[in-house]
Amino acid sequence: MDLTHSERARTQVVTIQDVARAAGVSPATVSRVFNGGNVTPARVQSVQQAAAALGFAPNRLARSLRKQRSSVIALLIPDIENPFFTSLARGVEDAAQRTSLSVVLCNSDEDTDKERRYLEVALGEQMAGVIVAAASQDETDLGPLIARGVPVVAVDRRPRDAEVDAVRLDDRHGGEAATRHLLRAGYRRIACITGPQGASTSEERLAGHREALRAAGPGRGADDAYVRHADFRVEGGRAAMRDLLSLPEPPDAVFVANNLMTIGVLDALREAGLTPPGTGVLSFGDVPWASLVRPSLSAVELPSYELGRTAADLLLQRIEGGAAPLQTVVLRTTLQVRESTGGPAGR
């Protein structure tokens, strides 16, 4: 016996593909309609009418998507050797372990081509969701994932104009607090070694540094002679500090915008016969040995584990079919003052 279209809908599970075919749109469009995406009013009406005719309720969409996708989420980070991202990954994994989801860790090496290939794999393998610390603010492209309705959360670094949930640090506040502390300690020629141009974290930490200098007096934030961009790695910090020390008037303090570059900075100072606090050093991002070295290292402490856990919690909400507005969660940093910024009198 032949069944009508509506009778078939009552005798079997209606999928997102069924609704898409009936409405004459793509499955991604159906996903965006029920998850608050950007869809024209005409298509919204078409999808809603098709869903009503088929007996398809919005909560079925989440179940349908979960059945089609794996129980694996991807975590893309730019540097697996950085303790900050190791702790972040642990936060993601611990949150995911509370569910049936597993985590695949992908290391982009700050390489947008490598990152793109990982994103393509996540899409091709129909992973349940993706958490990404973007390799580039301008070049990281999350569009294909968003178009296919894959839940995405940007963590630490957010690509420009990406319409996804995000969890990040208050980088600007941390950079401002660091430089303000160096000024109060008596340093006057304060350098900033920040990360690659185009990375949101690099630009925000540098912006906070400049804001503190501007607040200290006229012209303090206008001179870029003491600003260097590096690669967020040990050798980059070492090379940048060597360059700064070659200036006619070398800096008497340096704010270093990540923990690995700080190791290179300390090595360059040692080569030059200089030590903190005579030349002040303050790191954005603590390291396990910061309080053990002598002099102990001042640092902006970062809630890296909490950053990962919060990102995973947001992603799990989306995977479960949440249609709430997009969220951006900002976590504050804490300044930990130790011996390396005791003031230029320690020279």
Short mmCIF file of C-alpha atoms in Angstrom, two decimals:
data_model
loop_
_atom_site.label_atom_id
_atom_site.label_comp_id
_atom_site.label_asym_id
_atom_site.label_seq_id
_atom_site.Cartn_x
_atom_site.Cartn_y
_atom_site.Cartn_z
CA MET A 1 0.00 0.00 0.00
CA ASP A 2 1.35 3.41 -0.93
CA LEU A 3 1.59 5.97 1.85
CA THR A 4 1.10 9.69 1.45
CA HIS A 5 3.95 12.07 2.34
CA SER A 6 2.39 12.92 5.72
CA GLU A 7 1.66 9.24 6.50
CA ARG A 8 5.30 8.34 5.89
CA ALA A 9 6.31 11.14 8.29
CA ARG A 10 4.17 9.52 11.01
CA THR A 11 5.61 6.03 10.50
CA GLN A 12 9.34 6.84 10.45
CA VAL A 13 11.81 9.28 11.97
CA VAL A 14 11.94 12.52 10.03
CA THR A 15 15.49 13.75 9.44
CA ILE A 16 17.01 17.10 8.66
CA GLN A 17 17.48 15.92 5.06
CA ASP A 18 13.75 15.23 4.75
CA VAL A 19 12.93 18.77 5.83
CA ALA A 20 15.59 20.19 3.49
CA ARG A 21 14.19 18.30 0.49
CA ALA A 22 10.63 19.31 1.28
CA ALA A 23 11.62 22.97 1.69
CA GLY A 24 13.95 23.01 -1.32
CA VAL A 25 16.95 24.13 0.72
CA SER A 26 20.18 22.61 2.01
CA PRO A 27 20.44 20.74 5.35
CA ALA A 28 22.77 23.52 6.56
CA THR A 29 19.96 26.06 6.01
CA VAL A 30 17.56 23.94 8.07
CA SER A 31 20.20 23.80 10.83
CA ARG A 32 20.60 27.58 10.82
CA VAL A 33 16.83 28.13 10.96
CA PHE A 34 16.46 26.07 14.13
CA ASN A 35 19.72 27.27 15.73
CA GLY A 36 19.32 31.00 15.25
CA GLY A 37 21.55 31.44 12.20
CA ASN A 38 21.38 34.08 9.47
CA VAL A 39 18.62 32.98 7.05
CA THR A 40 16.29 35.05 4.85
CA PRO A 41 12.67 35.35 6.06
CA ALA A 42 11.41 33.53 2.95
CA ARG A 43 13.60 30.51 3.64
CA VAL A 44 12.70 30.52 7.33
CA GLN A 45 9.03 30.35 6.38
CA SER A 46 9.67 27.58 3.84
CA VAL A 47 11.61 25.47 6.35
CA GLN A 48 9.07 26.00 9.13
CA GLN A 49 6.18 25.02 6.84
CA ALA A 50 8.01 21.87 5.69
CA ALA A 51 8.87 20.94 9.28
CA ALA A 52 5.25 21.38 10.36
CA ALA A 53 3.96 19.26 7.49
CA LEU A 54 6.42 16.48 8.31
CA GLY A 55 5.86 16.65 12.04
CA PHE A 56 9.48 17.68 12.63
CA ALA A 57 10.07 19.49 15.93
CA PRO A 58 13.22 21.57 16.62
CA ASN A 59 14.41 19.25 19.37
CA ARG A 60 14.52 16.42 16.83
CA LEU A 61 17.16 18.36 14.92
CA ALA A 62 19.66 18.00 17.72
CA ARG A 63 19.03 14.26 17.97
CA SER A 64 19.36 13.93 14.21
CA LEU A 65 22.65 15.83 14.12
CA ARG A 66 24.08 13.81 16.99
CA LYS A 67 23.25 10.53 15.26
CA GLN A 68 24.95 11.65 12.05
CA ARG A 69 28.10 12.90 13.75
CA SER A 70 30.74 11.06 15.71
CA SER A 71 31.23 11.23 19.46
CA VAL A 72 34.55 13.03 18.95
CA ILE A 73 35.37 16.73 19.21
CA ALA A 74 38.49 18.39 17.79
CA LEU A 75 40.70 20.76 19.76
CA LEU A 76 43.01 22.88 17.57
CA ILE A 77 45.83 24.67 19.38
CA PRO A 78 48.76 26.62 17.88
CA ASP A 79 51.63 25.28 20.01
CA ILE A 80 51.52 21.96 21.84
CA GLU A 81 54.86 22.71 23.57
CA ASN A 82 53.48 25.76 25.38
CA PRO A 83 52.40 24.87 28.96
CA PHE A 84 49.52 27.34 28.62
CA PHE A 85 47.90 25.27 25.87
CA THR A 86 48.72 22.01 27.67
CA SER A 87 46.71 23.20 30.66
CA LEU A 88 43.95 24.48 28.38
CA ALA A 89 43.74 21.07 26.71
CA ARG A 90 43.43 19.40 30.10
CA GLY A 91 40.46 21.63 30.91
CA VAL A 92 38.78 20.66 27.64
CA GLU A 93 39.43 16.97 28.18
CA ASP A 94 38.17 16.93 31.77
CA ALA A 95 34.92 18.63 30.74
CA ALA A 96 34.44 16.28 27.77
CA GLN A 97 35.05 13.21 29.95
CA ARG A 98 31.90 14.04 31.90
CA THR A 99 30.00 13.10 28.74
CA SER A 100 30.51 10.38 26.15
CA LEU A 101 32.70 12.64 24.01
CA SER A 102 36.38 12.08 23.25
CA VAL A 103 38.89 14.77 22.30
CA VAL A 104 41.29 14.74 19.33
CA LEU A 105 44.18 17.17 19.84
CA CYS A 106 45.49 18.95 16.73
CA ASN A 107 48.60 21.16 16.74
CA SER A 108 48.61 23.85 14.03
CA ASP A 109 52.13 25.18 14.75
CA GLU A 110 50.79 28.71 14.06
CA ASP A 111 50.45 27.56 10.43
CA THR A 112 47.15 28.52 8.79
CA ASP A 113 47.54 25.92 6.01
CA LYS A 114 48.03 23.14 8.55
CA GLU A 115 45.12 24.50 10.55
CA ARG A 116 42.90 24.53 7.46
CA ARG A 117 43.68 20.87 6.77
CA TYR A 118 42.72 19.94 10.32
CA LEU A 119 39.44 21.86 9.98
CA GLU A 120 38.72 20.01 6.75
CA VAL A 121 39.32 16.69 8.52
CA ALA A 122 36.94 17.68 11.33
CA LEU A 123 34.30 18.47 8.72
CA GLY A 124 34.91 15.35 6.66
CA GLU A 125 34.84 13.07 9.70
CA GLN A 126 31.59 14.71 10.87
CA MET A 127 33.01 15.47 14.29
CA ALA A 128 30.53 16.55 16.91
CA GLY A 129 32.16 19.95 17.34
CA VAL A 130 35.38 21.95 17.22
CA ILE A 131 37.25 24.11 19.72
CA VAL A 132 39.89 26.25 18.04
CA ALA A 133 42.59 28.67 19.17
CA ALA A 134 43.01 30.38 15.83
CA ALA A 135 46.39 30.58 14.14
CA SER A 136 45.42 33.93 12.60
CA GLN A 137 42.83 36.56 13.38
CA ASP A 138 42.36 37.32 9.68
CA GLU A 139 43.17 34.06 7.85
CA THR A 140 41.54 31.35 9.97
CA ASP A 141 38.32 30.40 8.15
CA LEU A 142 35.56 28.79 10.19
CA GLY A 143 32.96 29.47 7.50
CA PRO A 144 32.68 25.88 6.14
CA LEU A 145 32.04 24.48 9.62
CA ILE A 146 29.48 27.15 10.43
CA ALA A 147 27.70 26.62 7.11
CA ARG A 148 27.37 22.91 7.82
CA GLY A 149 25.96 23.55 11.30
CA VAL A 150 28.99 22.15 13.16
CA PRO A 151 29.19 23.66 16.66
CA VAL A 152 32.37 25.74 17.02
CA VAL A 153 33.87 27.57 20.00
CA ALA A 154 36.85 29.93 19.62
CA VAL A 155 39.16 29.80 22.63
CA ASP A 156 41.89 32.31 23.59
CA ARG A 157 42.11 33.67 20.03
CA ARG A 158 39.07 34.58 17.97
CA PRO A 159 39.08 34.96 14.18
CA ARG A 160 37.80 38.35 13.08
CA ASP A 161 34.05 38.44 12.35
CA ALA A 162 33.54 34.72 13.13
CA GLU A 163 29.98 34.17 14.38
CA VAL A 164 30.76 31.54 17.01
CA ASP A 165 30.80 31.21 20.78
CA ALA A 166 34.09 32.38 22.28
CA VAL A 167 36.05 32.15 25.51
CA ARG A 168 39.01 34.47 25.86
CA LEU A 169 41.25 36.24 28.32
CA ASP A 170 41.10 39.95 29.06
CA ASP A 171 44.43 40.37 27.26
CA ARG A 172 44.28 44.15 27.11
CA HIS A 173 43.71 44.43 30.86
CA GLY A 174 46.59 42.05 31.53
CA GLY A 175 48.97 43.99 29.30
CA GLU A 176 47.97 47.28 30.88
CA ALA A 177 48.38 45.94 34.42
CA ALA A 178 51.83 44.55 33.59
CA THR A 179 53.20 47.80 32.14
CA ARG A 180 51.57 49.93 34.82
CA HIS A 181 53.36 47.84 37.45
CA LEU A 182 56.72 48.31 35.68
CA LEU A 183 56.18 52.08 35.61
CA ARG A 184 55.34 52.14 39.31
CA ALA A 185 58.49 50.12 40.02
CA GLY A 186 60.54 52.97 38.54
CA TYR A 187 61.34 51.68 35.05
CA ARG A 188 61.20 54.26 32.26
CA ARG A 189 62.35 52.64 29.01
CA ILE A 190 59.86 49.79 28.92
CA ALA A 191 59.89 47.49 25.91
CA CYS A 192 57.19 45.10 24.76
CA ILE A 193 57.92 41.86 22.95
CA THR A 194 54.58 40.67 21.63
CA GLY A 195 53.50 37.85 19.32
CA PRO A 196 52.88 37.66 15.57
CA GLN A 197 51.09 40.52 13.86
CA GLY A 198 47.53 39.48 13.09
CA ALA A 199 47.06 37.33 16.20
CA SER A 200 44.33 38.84 18.38
CA THR A 201 46.22 38.04 21.59
CA SER A 202 49.36 39.79 20.30
CA GLU A 203 47.48 42.93 19.38
CA GLU A 204 45.41 43.11 22.57
CA ARG A 205 48.38 42.65 24.90
CA LEU A 206 50.32 45.29 22.99
CA ALA A 207 47.31 47.62 23.11
CA GLY A 208 47.17 47.27 26.90
CA HIS A 209 50.90 48.03 27.13
CA ARG A 210 50.48 51.18 25.04
CA GLU A 211 47.45 52.26 27.04
CA ALA A 212 49.46 52.16 30.27
CA LEU A 213 52.27 54.20 28.68
CA ARG A 214 49.84 56.82 27.37
CA ALA A 215 48.30 57.15 30.81
CA ALA A 216 51.77 57.72 32.28
CA GLY A 217 52.38 60.90 30.33
CA PRO A 218 52.45 62.66 26.93
CA GLY A 219 54.16 60.75 24.16
CA ARG A 220 54.89 57.60 26.16
CA GLY A 221 52.72 55.41 23.92
CA ALA A 222 53.76 56.91 20.58
CA ASP A 223 57.32 55.52 20.27
CA ASP A 224 57.51 52.02 18.72
CA ALA A 225 61.31 51.83 19.05
CA TYR A 226 60.84 49.50 22.02
CA VAL A 227 58.18 47.25 20.42
CA ARG A 228 59.06 43.95 18.78
CA HIS A 229 56.84 41.28 17.20
CA ALA A 230 58.09 37.70 17.55
CA ASP A 231 56.72 34.20 17.12
CA PHE A 232 55.53 33.31 20.65
CA ARG A 233 58.45 30.87 20.95
CA VAL A 234 61.75 30.75 22.83
CA GLU A 235 63.99 31.67 19.90
CA GLY A 236 61.70 34.52 18.89
CA GLY A 237 61.96 36.03 22.36
CA ARG A 238 65.74 35.61 22.39
CA ALA A 239 66.18 37.30 18.98
CA ALA A 240 63.83 40.17 19.88
CA MET A 241 65.66 40.86 23.16
CA ARG A 242 69.06 40.81 21.47
CA ASP A 243 67.76 43.38 18.99
CA LEU A 244 66.43 45.60 21.77
CA LEU A 245 69.73 45.41 23.66
CA SER A 246 71.54 46.70 20.54
CA LEU A 247 69.68 50.03 20.68
CA PRO A 248 71.65 53.17 21.64
CA GLU A 249 69.50 53.34 24.77
CA PRO A 250 68.43 49.75 25.58
CA PRO A 251 65.25 49.21 27.56
CA ASP A 252 65.51 49.02 31.32
CA ALA A 253 62.48 46.67 31.48
CA VAL A 254 60.52 44.42 29.15
CA PHE A 255 56.97 43.14 29.15
CA VAL A 256 56.99 39.81 27.31
CA ALA A 257 53.64 38.76 25.87
CA ASN A 258 53.97 35.02 26.47
CA ASN A 259 55.81 32.57 28.68
CA LEU A 260 57.97 30.79 26.09
CA MET A 261 59.37 34.05 24.70
CA THR A 262 60.26 35.01 28.28
CA ILE A 263 62.69 32.08 28.45
CA GLY A 264 64.46 33.46 25.37
CA VAL A 265 64.50 36.97 26.87
CA LEU A 266 66.14 35.74 30.08
CA ASP A 267 68.76 33.88 28.03
CA ALA A 268 69.55 36.99 25.96
CA LEU A 269 69.96 39.04 29.14
CA ARG A 270 72.29 36.40 30.57
CA GLU A 271 74.40 36.55 27.40
CA ALA A 272 74.68 40.33 27.81
CA GLY A 273 75.67 40.06 31.47
CA LEU A 274 72.38 41.56 32.64
CA THR A 275 69.98 40.20 35.23
CA PRO A 276 66.60 41.16 36.64
CA PRO A 277 65.58 43.27 38.40
CA GLY A 278 68.28 45.63 37.05
CA THR A 279 66.58 45.00 33.74
CA GLY A 280 63.01 44.23 34.73
CA VAL A 281 61.23 41.24 33.19
CA LEU A 282 57.50 40.56 33.40
CA SER A 283 55.90 37.63 31.58
CA PHE A 284 52.35 37.35 30.27
CA GLY A 285 51.71 33.79 31.37
CA ASP A 286 53.20 32.06 34.38
CA VAL A 287 55.45 29.02 34.23
CA PRO A 288 55.74 26.26 36.86
CA TRP A 289 59.25 27.33 37.84
CA ALA A 290 58.57 31.09 38.05
CA SER A 291 58.75 31.21 41.84
CA LEU A 292 61.75 28.84 42.02
CA VAL A 293 64.31 30.71 39.90
CA ARG A 294 66.35 33.53 41.41
CA PRO A 295 65.31 36.21 41.02
CA SER A 296 61.77 34.84 40.91
CA LEU A 297 59.77 35.86 37.83
CA SER A 298 56.90 38.36 37.91
CA ALA A 299 54.05 37.23 35.68
CA VAL A 300 50.46 37.76 34.63
CA GLU A 301 48.79 34.56 35.78
CA LEU A 302 46.33 33.09 33.28
CA PRO A 303 43.34 30.82 34.09
CA SER A 304 44.27 28.43 31.28
CA TYR A 305 42.57 25.35 32.70
CA GLU A 306 39.38 27.32 33.31
CA LEU A 307 39.61 28.70 29.78
CA GLY A 308 39.56 25.17 28.32
CA ARG A 309 36.88 23.88 30.64
CA THR A 310 34.58 26.81 29.90
CA ALA A 311 35.10 26.41 26.14
CA ALA A 312 34.20 22.71 26.36
CA ASP A 313 31.09 23.48 28.42
CA LEU A 314 29.91 25.98 25.79
CA LEU A 315 30.55 23.48 23.01
CA LEU A 316 28.65 20.72 24.81
CA GLN A 317 25.66 23.04 25.17
CA ARG A 318 25.66 23.61 21.41
CA ILE A 319 26.03 19.92 20.65
CA GLU A 320 23.00 19.24 22.81
CA GLY A 321 20.99 21.48 20.52
CA GLY A 322 21.03 24.76 22.39
CA ALA A 323 19.67 27.64 20.33
CA ALA A 324 20.63 30.45 22.73
CA PRO A 325 22.33 33.60 21.40
CA LEU A 326 26.07 33.38 20.82
CA GLN A 327 28.16 33.98 23.93
CA THR A 328 31.57 35.50 24.57
CA VAL A 329 32.99 34.69 27.99
CA VAL A 330 35.92 36.84 29.16
CA LEU A 331 38.15 35.59 31.98
CA ARG A 332 40.29 37.99 33.99
CA THR A 333 44.00 37.67 34.60
CA THR A 334 45.93 38.21 37.86
CA LEU A 335 49.25 40.01 38.28
CA GLN A 336 51.76 38.06 40.38
CA VAL A 337 54.58 40.39 41.48
CA ARG A 338 57.90 38.71 42.29
CA GLU A 339 61.57 39.68 42.38
CA SER A 340 62.25 40.22 38.65
CA THR A 341 60.50 43.61 38.70
CA GLY A 342 61.97 45.04 41.87
CA GLY A 343 63.01 48.25 40.13
CA PRO A 344 66.09 49.62 38.29
CA ALA A 345 67.85 50.28 41.61
CA GLY A 346 68.63 46.57 41.63
CA ARG A 347 71.00 47.03 38.67
#
